[in-house]
mmCIF file of C-alpha atoms in Angstrom:
data_model
loop_
_atom_site.group_PDB
_atom_site.id
_atom_site.type_symbol
_atom_site.label_atom_id
_atom_site.label_comp_id
_atom_site.label_asym_id
_atom_site.label_seq_id
_atom_site.Cartn_x
_atom_site.Cartn_y
_atom_site.Cartn_z
ATOM 1 C CA GLN A 1 -44.616 111.758 -9.108
ATOM 2 C CA VAL A 2 -41.097 112.558 -7.985
ATOM 3 C CA GLN A 3 -39.469 109.337 -6.897
ATOM 4 C CA LEU A 4 -36.293 107.324 -6.657
ATOM 5 C CA VAL A 5 -36.578 103.554 -7.026
ATOM 6 C CA GLN A 6 -33.618 101.426 -6.017
ATOM 7 C CA SER A 7 -32.582 97.917 -6.924
ATOM 8 C CA GLY A 8 -33.292 94.980 -4.687
ATOM 9 C CA ALA A 9 -31.488 93.464 -1.742
ATOM 10 C CA GLU A 10 -28.102 91.856 -2.249
ATOM 11 C CA VAL A 11 -26.103 89.223 -0.391
ATOM 12 C CA LYS A 12 -22.365 89.263 -1.025
ATOM 13 C CA LYS A 13 -19.319 87.441 0.259
ATOM 14 C CA PRO A 14 -16.428 89.290 1.854
ATOM 15 C CA GLY A 15 -14.101 90.712 -0.769
ATOM 16 C CA ALA A 16 -16.800 90.977 -3.402
ATOM 17 C CA SER A 17 -18.302 94.113 -4.935
ATOM 18 C CA VAL A 18 -21.878 95.328 -5.071
ATOM 19 C CA LYS A 19 -23.546 97.753 -7.463
ATOM 20 C CA VAL A 20 -26.783 99.432 -6.407
ATOM 21 C CA SER A 21 -28.954 101.299 -8.888
ATOM 22 C CA CYS A 22 -31.332 104.185 -8.339
ATOM 23 C CA LYS A 23 -33.797 105.164 -11.042
ATOM 24 C CA ALA A 24 -35.156 108.684 -10.936
ATOM 25 C CA SER A 25 -38.487 109.797 -12.335
ATOM 26 C CA GLY A 26 -40.880 112.715 -12.194
ATOM 27 C CA PHE A 27 -38.291 115.494 -12.482
ATOM 28 C CA PRO A 28 -35.494 116.653 -14.817
ATOM 29 C CA PHE A 29 -32.703 114.189 -14.032
ATOM 30 C CA THR A 30 -29.797 116.323 -15.172
ATOM 31 C CA THR A 31 -30.687 119.342 -13.049
ATOM 32 C CA TYR A 32 -29.987 117.614 -9.754
ATOM 33 C CA PHE A 33 -27.018 116.036 -8.026
ATOM 34 C CA PHE A 34 -27.502 112.780 -6.132
ATOM 35 C CA HIS A 35 -26.146 111.626 -2.783
ATOM 36 C CA TRP A 36 -25.595 108.159 -1.386
ATOM 37 C CA VAL A 37 -26.126 107.581 2.329
ATOM 38 C CA ARG A 38 -25.892 104.312 4.221
ATOM 39 C CA GLN A 39 -27.197 103.022 7.527
ATOM 40 C CA ALA A 40 -25.826 99.960 9.279
ATOM 41 C CA PRO A 41 -28.349 97.884 11.269
ATOM 42 C CA GLY A 42 -29.469 99.792 14.335
ATOM 43 C CA GLN A 43 -27.023 102.591 13.612
ATOM 44 C CA GLY A 44 -27.105 106.162 12.375
ATOM 45 C CA LEU A 45 -26.775 107.696 8.934
ATOM 46 C CA GLU A 46 -23.488 107.962 7.063
ATOM 47 C CA TRP A 47 -22.928 110.125 3.987
ATOM 48 C CA MET A 48 -20.886 108.385 1.312
ATOM 49 C CA GLY A 49 -20.650 110.841 -1.536
ATOM 50 C CA ILE A 50 -22.318 112.838 -4.275
ATOM 51 C CA ILE A 51 -22.492 112.695 -8.055
ATOM 52 C CA ASN A 52 -23.364 115.204 -10.729
ATOM 53 C CA PRO A 53 -25.080 112.971 -13.284
ATOM 54 C CA THR A 54 -24.482 115.377 -16.139
ATOM 55 C CA ASP A 55 -20.689 115.303 -16.161
ATOM 56 C CA VAL A 56 -20.253 112.412 -13.710
ATOM 57 C CA THR A 57 -18.133 114.485 -11.365
ATOM 58 C CA THR A 58 -18.054 113.031 -7.900
ATOM 59 C CA THR A 59 -17.020 113.798 -4.356
ATOM 60 C CA TYR A 60 -16.549 110.882 -2.007
ATOM 61 C CA ALA A 61 -16.178 110.740 1.749
ATOM 62 C CA GLN A 62 -12.547 109.987 2.475
ATOM 63 C CA LYS A 63 -13.575 106.845 4.333
ATOM 64 C CA PHE A 64 -14.749 105.304 1.046
ATOM 65 C CA GLN A 65 -12.095 106.700 -1.293
ATOM 66 C CA GLY A 66 -10.664 103.934 -3.417
ATOM 67 C CA ARG A 67 -13.583 101.578 -2.765
ATOM 68 C CA VAL A 68 -16.620 103.468 -4.012
ATOM 69 C CA THR A 69 -17.549 104.464 -7.537
ATOM 70 C CA MET A 70 -20.627 106.503 -8.369
ATOM 71 C CA THR A 71 -21.807 106.648 -11.961
ATOM 72 C CA SER A 72 -24.826 107.696 -13.934
ATOM 73 C CA ASP A 73 -26.719 106.952 -17.129
ATOM 74 C CA THR A 74 -28.688 109.910 -18.375
ATOM 75 C CA SER A 75 -30.446 107.808 -21.011
ATOM 76 C CA THR A 76 -32.146 105.764 -18.294
ATOM 77 C CA THR A 77 -32.121 108.476 -15.584
ATOM 78 C CA THR A 78 -30.300 106.114 -13.278
ATOM 79 C CA VAL A 79 -27.444 106.623 -10.859
ATOM 80 C CA TYR A 80 -25.296 103.806 -9.541
ATOM 81 C CA MET A 81 -23.130 103.213 -6.501
ATOM 82 C CA GLU A 82 -20.545 100.448 -6.572
ATOM 83 C CA LEU A 83 -18.668 99.452 -3.445
ATOM 84 C CA SER A 84 -15.777 97.043 -3.673
ATOM 85 C CA ASN A 85 -13.754 94.851 -1.315
ATOM 86 C CA LEU A 86 -16.756 94.368 0.937
ATOM 87 C CA THR A 87 -16.462 93.385 4.593
ATOM 88 C CA SER A 88 -19.090 92.612 7.205
ATOM 89 C CA GLU A 89 -18.905 96.252 8.268
ATOM 90 C CA ASP A 90 -20.442 97.210 4.920
ATOM 91 C CA THR A 91 -23.672 95.420 5.818
ATOM 92 C CA ALA A 92 -26.170 98.258 5.681
ATOM 93 C CA VAL A 93 -29.127 99.809 3.936
ATOM 94 C CA TYR A 94 -27.905 102.050 1.138
ATOM 95 C CA TYR A 95 -30.004 105.040 0.109
ATOM 96 C CA CYS A 96 -29.832 107.327 -2.874
ATOM 97 C CA VAL A 97 -31.098 110.853 -2.253
ATOM 98 C CA ARG A 98 -31.747 113.729 -4.577
ATOM 99 C CA ALA A 99 -29.854 116.937 -3.828
ATOM 100 C CA GLY A 100 -31.807 118.923 -1.293
ATOM 101 C CA PHE A 101 -32.223 115.636 0.543
ATOM 102 C CA ASP A 102 -35.679 114.971 -0.774
ATOM 103 C CA PRO A 103 -36.834 112.520 -1.938
ATOM 104 C CA TRP A 104 -34.984 109.428 -0.760
ATOM 105 C CA GLY A 105 -34.998 106.059 -2.427
ATOM 106 C CA GLN A 106 -36.584 103.200 -0.547
ATOM 107 C CA GLY A 107 -33.198 101.793 0.396
ATOM 108 C CA THR A 108 -31.281 98.685 -0.641
ATOM 109 C CA LEU A 109 -30.122 96.209 1.987
ATOM 110 C CA VAL A 110 -26.660 94.873 1.284
ATOM 111 C CA THR A 111 -25.641 91.961 3.459
ATOM 112 C CA VAL A 112 -22.032 90.838 3.520
ATOM 113 C CA SER A 113 -21.617 87.352 4.904
ATOM 114 C CA SER A 114 -19.459 84.336 4.291
ATOM 115 C CA ASP B 1 -14.709 116.227 9.326
ATOM 116 C CA ILE B 2 -17.365 118.239 11.145
ATOM 117 C CA GLN B 3 -18.770 116.350 14.111
ATOM 118 C CA MET B 4 -22.440 116.795 14.951
ATOM 119 C CA THR B 5 -23.441 116.171 18.561
ATOM 120 C CA GLN B 6 -27.113 115.619 19.267
ATOM 121 C CA SER B 7 -28.829 115.545 22.616
ATOM 122 C CA PRO B 8 -30.501 113.839 24.221
ATOM 123 C CA SER B 9 -29.948 110.365 22.802
ATOM 124 C CA THR B 10 -33.350 109.283 24.057
ATOM 125 C CA LEU B 11 -36.303 111.399 25.030
ATOM 126 C CA SER B 12 -39.530 110.186 26.654
ATOM 127 C CA ALA B 13 -42.514 112.464 26.361
ATOM 128 C CA SER B 14 -46.292 112.401 26.360
ATOM 129 C CA VAL B 15 -48.730 113.237 23.600
ATOM 130 C CA GLY B 16 -49.311 116.970 23.666
ATOM 131 C CA ALA B 17 -45.937 117.792 25.197
ATOM 132 C CA ARG B 18 -43.478 120.307 23.788
ATOM 133 C CA VAL B 19 -40.027 118.851 23.129
ATOM 134 C CA ASN B 20 -36.659 120.156 22.050
ATOM 135 C CA ILE B 21 -33.817 118.253 20.436
ATOM 136 C CA THR B 22 -30.488 120.011 20.133
ATOM 137 C CA CYS B 23 -27.519 119.686 17.844
ATOM 138 C CA ARG B 24 -24.071 121.266 17.982
ATOM 139 C CA ALA B 25 -21.431 121.350 15.296
ATOM 140 C CA SER B 26 -17.709 121.033 15.986
ATOM 141 C CA GLN B 27 -17.021 123.823 13.467
ATOM 142 C CA THR B 28 -19.008 126.646 12.012
ATOM 143 C CA ILE B 29 -21.666 125.515 9.536
ATOM 144 C CA ASP B 30 -23.446 128.838 9.044
ATOM 145 C CA THR B 31 -27.130 127.827 8.845
ATOM 146 C CA TRP B 32 -26.590 124.763 6.671
ATOM 147 C CA LEU B 33 -28.403 122.349 8.917
ATOM 148 C CA ALA B 34 -31.244 119.955 8.248
ATOM 149 C CA TRP B 35 -33.463 117.817 10.454
ATOM 150 C CA TYR B 36 -34.907 114.414 9.544
ATOM 151 C CA GLN B 37 -37.442 112.041 11.004
ATOM 152 C CA GLN B 38 -36.996 108.311 10.562
ATOM 153 C CA LYS B 39 -39.456 105.554 11.383
ATOM 154 C CA PRO B 40 -38.561 101.855 11.557
ATOM 155 C CA GLY B 41 -37.890 100.311 8.191
ATOM 156 C CA LYS B 42 -38.346 103.590 6.354
ATOM 157 C CA ALA B 43 -36.071 106.120 4.720
ATOM 158 C CA PRO B 44 -35.466 109.367 6.583
ATOM 159 C CA LYS B 45 -37.898 112.177 5.871
ATOM 160 C CA LEU B 46 -36.700 115.758 5.542
ATOM 161 C CA LEU B 47 -38.459 118.030 8.027
ATOM 162 C CA ILE B 48 -36.443 121.228 8.098
ATOM 163 C CA TYR B 49 -33.644 122.658 5.968
ATOM 164 C CA LYS B 50 -31.354 125.645 6.341
ATOM 165 C CA THR B 51 -31.936 125.636 10.096
ATOM 166 C CA SER B 52 -35.515 126.863 10.116
ATOM 167 C CA TYR B 53 -37.235 126.336 6.766
ATOM 168 C CA LEU B 54 -40.105 123.854 6.938
ATOM 169 C CA GLU B 55 -40.221 121.318 4.124
ATOM 170 C CA ILE B 56 -43.465 121.378 2.159
ATOM 171 C CA GLY B 57 -46.079 119.153 3.732
ATOM 172 C CA VAL B 58 -44.461 119.018 7.166
ATOM 173 C CA PRO B 59 -46.839 120.028 9.968
ATOM 174 C CA SER B 60 -46.312 123.458 11.478
ATOM 175 C CA ARG B 61 -45.810 121.978 14.958
ATOM 176 C CA PHE B 62 -42.237 121.303 13.808
ATOM 177 C CA SER B 63 -39.816 124.217 13.885
ATOM 178 C CA GLY B 64 -36.091 124.797 13.827
ATOM 179 C CA SER B 65 -33.925 127.499 15.315
ATOM 180 C CA LEU B 66 -30.381 128.568 16.091
ATOM 181 C CA SER B 67 -29.149 130.210 19.234
ATOM 182 C CA GLY B 68 -25.457 130.880 19.380
ATOM 183 C CA THR B 69 -23.934 127.616 18.215
ATOM 184 C CA GLU B 70 -26.841 125.405 19.251
ATOM 185 C CA PHE B 71 -29.418 124.258 16.749
ATOM 186 C CA THR B 72 -32.797 123.148 18.028
ATOM 187 C CA LEU B 73 -35.660 121.140 16.621
ATOM 188 C CA THR B 74 -38.884 121.871 18.482
ATOM 189 C CA ILE B 75 -42.113 119.912 18.289
ATOM 190 C CA SER B 76 -44.724 122.157 19.852
ATOM 191 C CA SER B 77 -47.382 119.557 20.671
ATOM 192 C CA LEU B 78 -46.415 115.916 20.230
ATOM 193 C CA GLN B 79 -48.736 113.745 18.201
ATOM 194 C CA PRO B 80 -48.753 109.932 18.183
ATOM 195 C CA ASP B 81 -47.237 109.956 14.694
ATOM 196 C CA ASP B 82 -44.180 111.908 15.923
ATOM 197 C CA PHE B 83 -42.600 109.090 17.901
ATOM 198 C CA ALA B 84 -39.553 108.226 15.824
ATOM 199 C CA ILE B 85 -35.812 108.853 15.564
ATOM 200 C CA TYR B 86 -34.632 112.344 14.651
ATOM 201 C CA TYR B 87 -31.319 113.245 13.041
ATOM 202 C CA CYS B 88 -29.598 116.531 12.370
ATOM 203 C CA GLN B 89 -27.202 116.928 9.445
ATOM 204 C CA GLN B 90 -24.737 119.594 8.399
ATOM 205 C CA TYR B 91 -24.338 120.331 4.726
ATOM 206 C CA ASN B 92 -21.903 123.191 4.953
ATOM 207 C CA SER B 93 -18.933 121.152 3.786
ATOM 208 C CA TYR B 94 -18.038 117.664 2.616
ATOM 209 C CA PRO B 95 -18.296 115.131 4.010
ATOM 210 C CA TYR B 96 -21.808 115.938 5.073
ATOM 211 C CA THR B 97 -22.258 114.526 8.556
ATOM 212 C CA PHE B 98 -25.181 113.498 10.719
ATOM 213 C CA GLY B 99 -25.807 113.575 14.415
ATOM 214 C CA GLN B 100 -26.069 110.229 16.165
ATOM 215 C CA GLY B 101 -29.848 110.490 16.429
ATOM 216 C CA THR B 102 -32.449 111.089 19.124
ATOM 217 C CA ARG B 103 -35.011 108.418 19.836
ATOM 218 C CA LEU B 104 -38.310 110.006 20.825
ATOM 219 C CA GLU B 105 -40.394 107.569 22.872
ATOM 220 C CA ILE B 106 -43.877 107.619 24.292
ATOM 221 C CA LYS B 107 -43.964 108.262 28.023
#
């Protein structure tokens, strides 16, 4: 079936980087863009950016420019989101989402703590 | 960035009631608006896209509309499974932005 499966929870120290993966299955990977959305504990949803996995073109929210990198691997039908220079404010669940906003991955909790 | 303002923040209603959740955009977004339902510990679920199109598999008691500049999500007859948080989202222009959410509680 159509699904996105993300990598597991991460705990990072301030200043570190995290890379979250999202493996797609059940549909033609290269015919869809992918979004990344995050949600801090008890907070709302925040769009981070979008990637075209075919040519790896990206558009990032200005808030994350310079800190986020979205990549893809068509051979494994996987997209990645790397966020650098982490602070406690980056503690959140990170979701990958197929264009059209369905389906969503199950989410990856990233905790930033010293 | 386009700001999305949802109201109310919290809504208490009974099973069987009809409820409306509204969303306004700070700039024109045409009809590029989606609605999501989120339950605790789960990813959001797409309910409605392009203002009024029901996602496949979503019950017909959910509907979306636009009047003037106000977008509305209507649940015609609340069911126990509907108590959750609802978000609107504009996808007219980057960065895509979400409303702050409406918590729908059992009265």
